[in-house]
XYZ file of C-alpha atoms in Angstrom:
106
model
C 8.470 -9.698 -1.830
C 8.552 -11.925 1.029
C 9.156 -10.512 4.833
C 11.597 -11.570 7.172
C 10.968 -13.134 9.920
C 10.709 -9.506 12.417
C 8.273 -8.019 9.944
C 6.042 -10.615 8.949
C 3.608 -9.787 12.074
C 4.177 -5.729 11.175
C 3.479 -5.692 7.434
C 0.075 -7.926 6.179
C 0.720 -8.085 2.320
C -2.811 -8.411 0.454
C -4.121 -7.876 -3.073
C -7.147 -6.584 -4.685
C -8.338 -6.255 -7.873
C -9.771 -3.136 -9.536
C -10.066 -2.062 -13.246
C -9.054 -5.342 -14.563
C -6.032 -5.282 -12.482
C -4.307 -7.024 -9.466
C -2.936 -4.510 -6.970
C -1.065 -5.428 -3.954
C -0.457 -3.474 -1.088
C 1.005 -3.688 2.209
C -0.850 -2.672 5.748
C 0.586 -2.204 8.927
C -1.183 -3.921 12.087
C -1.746 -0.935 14.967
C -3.499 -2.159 17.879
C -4.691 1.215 18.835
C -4.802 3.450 15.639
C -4.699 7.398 16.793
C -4.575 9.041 13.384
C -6.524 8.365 10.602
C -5.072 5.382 7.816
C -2.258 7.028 5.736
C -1.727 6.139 2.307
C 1.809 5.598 1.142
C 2.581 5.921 -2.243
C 6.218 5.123 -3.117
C 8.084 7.218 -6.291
C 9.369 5.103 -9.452
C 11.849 2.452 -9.374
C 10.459 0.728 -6.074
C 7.430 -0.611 -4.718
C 5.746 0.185 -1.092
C 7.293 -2.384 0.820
C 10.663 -1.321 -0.147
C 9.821 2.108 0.612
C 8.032 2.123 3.404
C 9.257 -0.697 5.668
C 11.958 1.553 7.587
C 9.123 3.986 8.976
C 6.779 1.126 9.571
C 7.757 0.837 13.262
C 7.739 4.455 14.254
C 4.425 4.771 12.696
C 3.352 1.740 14.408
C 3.958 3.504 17.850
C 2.735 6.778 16.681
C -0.099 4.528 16.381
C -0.819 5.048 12.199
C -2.347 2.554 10.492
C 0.291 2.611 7.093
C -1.222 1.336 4.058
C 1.481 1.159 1.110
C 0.671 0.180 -2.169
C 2.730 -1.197 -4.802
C 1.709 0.901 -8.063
C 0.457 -0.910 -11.145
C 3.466 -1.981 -12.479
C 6.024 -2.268 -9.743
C 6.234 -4.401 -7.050
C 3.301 -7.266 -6.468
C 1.009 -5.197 -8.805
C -0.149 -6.078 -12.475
C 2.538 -4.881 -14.907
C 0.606 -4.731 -18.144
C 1.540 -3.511 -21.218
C -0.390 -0.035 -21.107
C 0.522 3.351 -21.666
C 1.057 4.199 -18.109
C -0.473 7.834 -17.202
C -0.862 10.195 -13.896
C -4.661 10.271 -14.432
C -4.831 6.707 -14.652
C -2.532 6.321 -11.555
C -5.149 8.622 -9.951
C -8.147 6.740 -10.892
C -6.999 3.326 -9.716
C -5.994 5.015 -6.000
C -9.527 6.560 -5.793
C -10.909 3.849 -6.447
C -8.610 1.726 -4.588
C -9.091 4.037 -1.386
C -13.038 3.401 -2.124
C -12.866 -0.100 -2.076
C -10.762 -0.855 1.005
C -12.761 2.162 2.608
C -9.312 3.855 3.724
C -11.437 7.057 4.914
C -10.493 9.740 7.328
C -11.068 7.838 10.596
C -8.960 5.835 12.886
């Protein structure tokens, strides 16, 4: 989804790919992070952008980096033709946390 013209220097939309799969998520720029990241994982029917981008400013000057993801299958993600499951949801953000290193730091 593209950005308007406001949020394209909030919102950095980039894509990975784990477990045979293209992911794409959505990270806030904070000059001075205070917190550590915080993962934002948006509920059915959306994607992360679409969720998140009416807290992104307030979280910007609370000074949290935001990190949303778009699930597999919604948004920017892969949509592949897979029985989609909670455990599997919860294996791709482990090791999607791993990979970008999203730990608890700011």
């Amino acid at each position: 989804m593209p950005y308007s013209a406001t949020e394209i220097h909030k919102f950095e939309r980039r894509e990975i790919e784990l477990g045979g799969y293209r992911l794409a998520y959505h990270v806030s720029h904070v000059d001075d992070a205070r917190t550590p990241p915080v993962l934002a994982i948006h509920g059915f029917g959306t994607d992360g952008y679409r969720t998140y981008r009416h807290i992104l400013e307030p979280a910007r000057r609370a000074g949290v980096r935001l990190v949303a993801i778009d699930l597999l299958g919604f948004g920017g993600s892969d949509a592949p033709d897979i029985r989609y499951a909670l455990d599997h949801y919860a294996e791709l953000l482990r090791d999607f946390c791993d990979a970008i290193d999203l730990r608890e730091r700011p």
